[in-house]
Amino acid sequence: MCGIFGYVGKKNPINVCMQGLLHLEYRGYDSTGIGGIHNGKIEICKSEGKLANLKKKLDLPMLELAIAHTRWATHGKVNHANAHPLLDASGSIALIHNGIIENYQELKENLIKEGIPFSSETDSEVVVNLIAKFYKGDLAQAIHKALGLLKGIFAFLVIHKDHPQEIIATAQDCPLSIGCNIDKSESMISSDPNTFQGDSYDIFFLKEKEIARVTSGCVEIFDQHLKSIRKRSERLEIEQQAPTKNGFEHFMLKEIFEQPSTIRRALLGRFNQGIFFEELQLSNVFFKSIENLWILGCGTSSHAGVLGTYLMEDLARFPSSVEIASEARYRNPILSKKTLVIAVSQSGETADLLAATREAQKYGCKTLGICNVKNSTLVRETSGVIFLRAGPEISVCSTKAFTAQLTVFILLSLYFANLRNTQIDVGAIYKELLTIPAHIEQILERQEEIQKIAKKYAKFDDFIFLGRRYMLPTAQESALKLKEISYANANSYAAGELKHGPIALLGPNFPVIAFCANRQTRAKIASNLMEVKARQSPIFAIAPVEFTEMEAIADDVFYVPSTIDPLAPFSSAVVGQLFAYYIAKERGSDIDQPRNLAKSVTVE
Ligand code: M6R
């Protein structure tokens, strides 16, 4: 995973890189490091853990240029030696890397036989030593030779002590953007162009082993044969705001509370007699030609995708299926030009999702991105996009993106319902959808009730989350929230599956969190919970106000406003988010940046 950043220009490179790292920390926070050239020597400062640790120990002299890295560990423990930048054995070349070198073992063994010593366990150190081996005075040439031996996905920034004016950048299947400001006085390189500081940039996106020689305000690009090429830049306006918690203790809580307004924003201007997405560059004629949908996503976005298939089925009577992107990319799917592939992602940078989407494109399918981050790889690579409009989501644990994804899926299903002349009353469902933000506001006002229940359940280490129909993906999403930030073992099952195995786990120390807001299956889940009760598991039920019989079944009940089944996930998911948040708070975990995770998963 990891985030990489580089700067050459008139400003202090250390300050610019530290600012860049601050915005890249979402890509990993196992260690950070910064390096550059001073008086013909490479100077490096690195630290385990988050950026704040690096900031405390930063003792570098004034640098002529700088490269900086934030790590999510793949190869090698989280320690100082494995932090980037990494030096070659002679200390002349420094490298930072995002990605994975799949054949590093073999390359490392060969280098060791040639007498090269290694000081880290990383795959990246192999690359910097290979570059050193091929170096004959031109860094770009040496990198080109090294690239010929590498298998995997990567983006690198490399500097050499004898070239204090240039950073060499290259990438293969990993995002890497180079930006020159308009007056051509500085250049930045980053895993994410949204981290560039300033207003507008001419941006080049590197791909397929292209190599760039980046100097102050200038970029020279070579293709994979090292032939100089003219690459078109894109002029991007960057809206960068320093993330603030607005008085909330954590970004996660702030983002949970933003949901009434993010849902309203996702709806804004998108319904006027019919459904309309201003940014969508695919025509009605094209949508009419589509026969089925294949929805892809990872984690939270895949849960939204499952709900998407239910909505397409129920509201639009549209054949659709969903697959986790990491599996989809290795399947042998039956796709055609009449399949629309919908790729769902908050970040638009998830490696598995991008790979699965590219695979689908090989079948001639058009792809539709549902995405939050503008200027992301997914937005650039799909045939059309619908934006979530949720604003920056900083907490690793996704909340407002999920409810925005759900909102977009409902609108899209209503769009298809119109197009396919199904019998559902689009206007009535839209009207009901408009009431959802107020429902969530009511729940947020009662957060203390959820906090009280969470305190009671925080002592347990194992949970089963249950749901049926629209409440199944909701239960799965809520279990994901809990395990992610509280490190409790939270499994989720279709309530009807309980008796096929998981019921063996139940007992007084194994609570069940039951999502009961799906009207169609209300009696069924009540029976399932009776089976749970008979095994003495504590039960916390999230149920609609009219489901009063829950009082006699569950140990704790939180009542949510009543609505139609397709819209029921909203309120219940918010309760699940708050429940996870307050359990994590009680257990004292690092809520916004939980261990072992990163906001954006950019490796396979
Ligand atoms: O940015 P994406 O939506 O593509 O990310 C997908 C998952 O990595 C993400 O939803 C992850 O599961 C969240 N941390 C869950 O809270």
mmCIF file of N, CA, C and O and ligand atoms in Angstrom, residues 298-301 345-347 350 396-398 480-481 484 601, ligand 1:
data_model
loop_
_atom_site.group_PDB
_atom_site.id
_atom_site.type_symbol
_atom_site.label_atom_id
_atom_site.label_comp_id
_atom_site.label_asym_id
_atom_site.label_seq_id
_atom_site.Cartn_x
_atom_site.Cartn_y
_atom_site.Cartn_z
ATOM 1 N N CYS A 298 -15.275 -3.686 -2.550
ATOM 2 C CA CYS A 298 -14.545 -4.356 -1.464
ATOM 3 C C CYS A 298 -15.069 -3.806 -0.138
ATOM 4 O O CYS A 298 -15.468 -2.640 -0.059
ATOM 5 N N GLY A 299 -15.018 -4.622 0.897
ATOM 6 C CA GLY A 299 -15.373 -4.163 2.243
ATOM 7 C C GLY A 299 -16.745 -3.509 2.273
ATOM 8 O O GLY A 299 -17.735 -4.035 1.743
ATOM 9 N N THR A 300 -16.790 -2.354 2.872
ATOM 10 C CA THR A 300 -18.051 -1.614 2.990
ATOM 11 C C THR A 300 -18.709 -1.399 1.630
ATOM 12 O O THR A 300 -19.929 -1.525 1.484
ATOM 13 N N SER A 301 -17.899 -1.066 0.648
ATOM 14 C CA SER A 301 -18.467 -0.804 -0.689
ATOM 15 C C SER A 301 -19.093 -2.066 -1.272
ATOM 16 O O SER A 301 -20.053 -1.989 -2.044
ATOM 17 N N SER A 345 -16.765 2.446 -4.929
ATOM 18 C CA SER A 345 -15.590 2.710 -4.090
ATOM 19 C C SER A 345 -15.652 4.107 -3.495
ATOM 20 O O SER A 345 -15.969 5.070 -4.202
ATOM 21 N N GLN A 346 -15.319 4.215 -2.223
ATOM 22 C CA GLN A 346 -15.173 5.531 -1.632
ATOM 23 C C GLN A 346 -13.977 6.225 -2.249
ATOM 24 O O GLN A 346 -14.078 7.313 -2.778
ATOM 25 N N SER A 347 -12.832 5.548 -2.191
ATOM 26 C CA SER A 347 -11.563 6.191 -2.562
ATOM 27 C C SER A 347 -11.309 6.234 -4.061
ATOM 28 O O SER A 347 -10.625 7.126 -4.551
ATOM 29 N N THR A 350 -8.836 1.547 -4.702
ATOM 30 C CA THR A 350 -8.676 0.185 -4.190
ATOM 31 C C THR A 350 -8.140 -0.728 -5.298
ATOM 32 O O THR A 350 -8.781 -0.889 -6.349
ATOM 33 N N VAL A 396 -10.678 5.715 8.975
ATOM 34 C CA VAL A 396 -10.476 4.472 8.210
ATOM 35 C C VAL A 396 -11.791 3.698 8.121
ATOM 36 O O VAL A 396 -12.128 3.098 7.101
ATOM 37 N N CYS A 397 -12.540 3.736 9.190
ATOM 38 C CA CYS A 397 -13.822 3.035 9.241
ATOM 39 C C CYS A 397 -14.854 3.843 8.441
ATOM 40 O O CYS A 397 -15.190 4.974 8.783
ATOM 41 N N SER A 398 -15.337 3.254 7.391
ATOM 42 C CA SER A 398 -16.212 3.987 6.473
ATOM 43 C C SER A 398 -17.646 4.068 7.014
ATOM 44 O O SER A 398 -18.205 3.059 7.440
ATOM 45 N N LEU A 480 -18.577 -5.601 10.426
ATOM 46 C CA LEU A 480 -17.276 -5.120 9.921
ATOM 47 C C LEU A 480 -16.821 -3.896 10.724
ATOM 48 O O LEU A 480 -15.662 -3.784 11.111
ATOM 49 N N LYS A 481 -17.770 -2.977 10.995
ATOM 50 C CA LYS A 481 -17.430 -1.786 11.788
ATOM 51 C C LYS A 481 -16.864 -2.199 13.136
ATOM 52 O O LYS A 481 -15.842 -1.700 13.580
ATOM 53 N N GLU A 484 -13.393 -3.955 12.983
ATOM 54 C CA GLU A 484 -12.363 -3.044 12.491
ATOM 55 C C GLU A 484 -11.841 -2.112 13.588
ATOM 56 O O GLU A 484 -10.639 -1.877 13.684
ATOM 57 N N VAL A 601 -6.811 0.780 0.229
ATOM 58 C CA VAL A 601 -6.046 -0.469 0.119
ATOM 59 C C VAL A 601 -5.504 -0.587 -1.303
ATOM 60 O O VAL A 601 -6.178 -1.074 -2.204
HETATM 61 O O1 M6R B 1 -12.284 3.052 -0.903
HETATM 62 P P1 M6R B 1 -13.093 1.794 -1.051
HETATM 63 O O2 M6R B 1 -14.541 2.007 -0.836
HETATM 64 O O3 M6R B 1 -12.828 1.089 -2.344
HETATM 65 O O4 M6R B 1 -12.571 0.849 0.106
HETATM 66 C C1 M6R B 1 -13.033 -0.451 0.245
HETATM 67 C C2 M6R B 1 -12.695 -1.017 1.589
HETATM 68 O O5 M6R B 1 -11.307 -1.072 1.772
HETATM 69 C C3 M6R B 1 -13.304 -0.200 2.728
HETATM 70 O O6 M6R B 1 -14.679 -0.067 2.570
HETATM 71 C C4 M6R B 1 -13.024 -0.865 4.095
HETATM 72 O O7 M6R B 1 -13.673 -2.077 4.174
HETATM 73 C C5 M6R B 1 -13.433 0.081 5.206
HETATM 74 N N1 M6R B 1 -12.309 0.358 6.049
HETATM 75 C C6 M6R B 1 -14.545 -0.446 6.061
HETATM 76 O O8 M6R B 1 -14.906 0.446 7.058
#
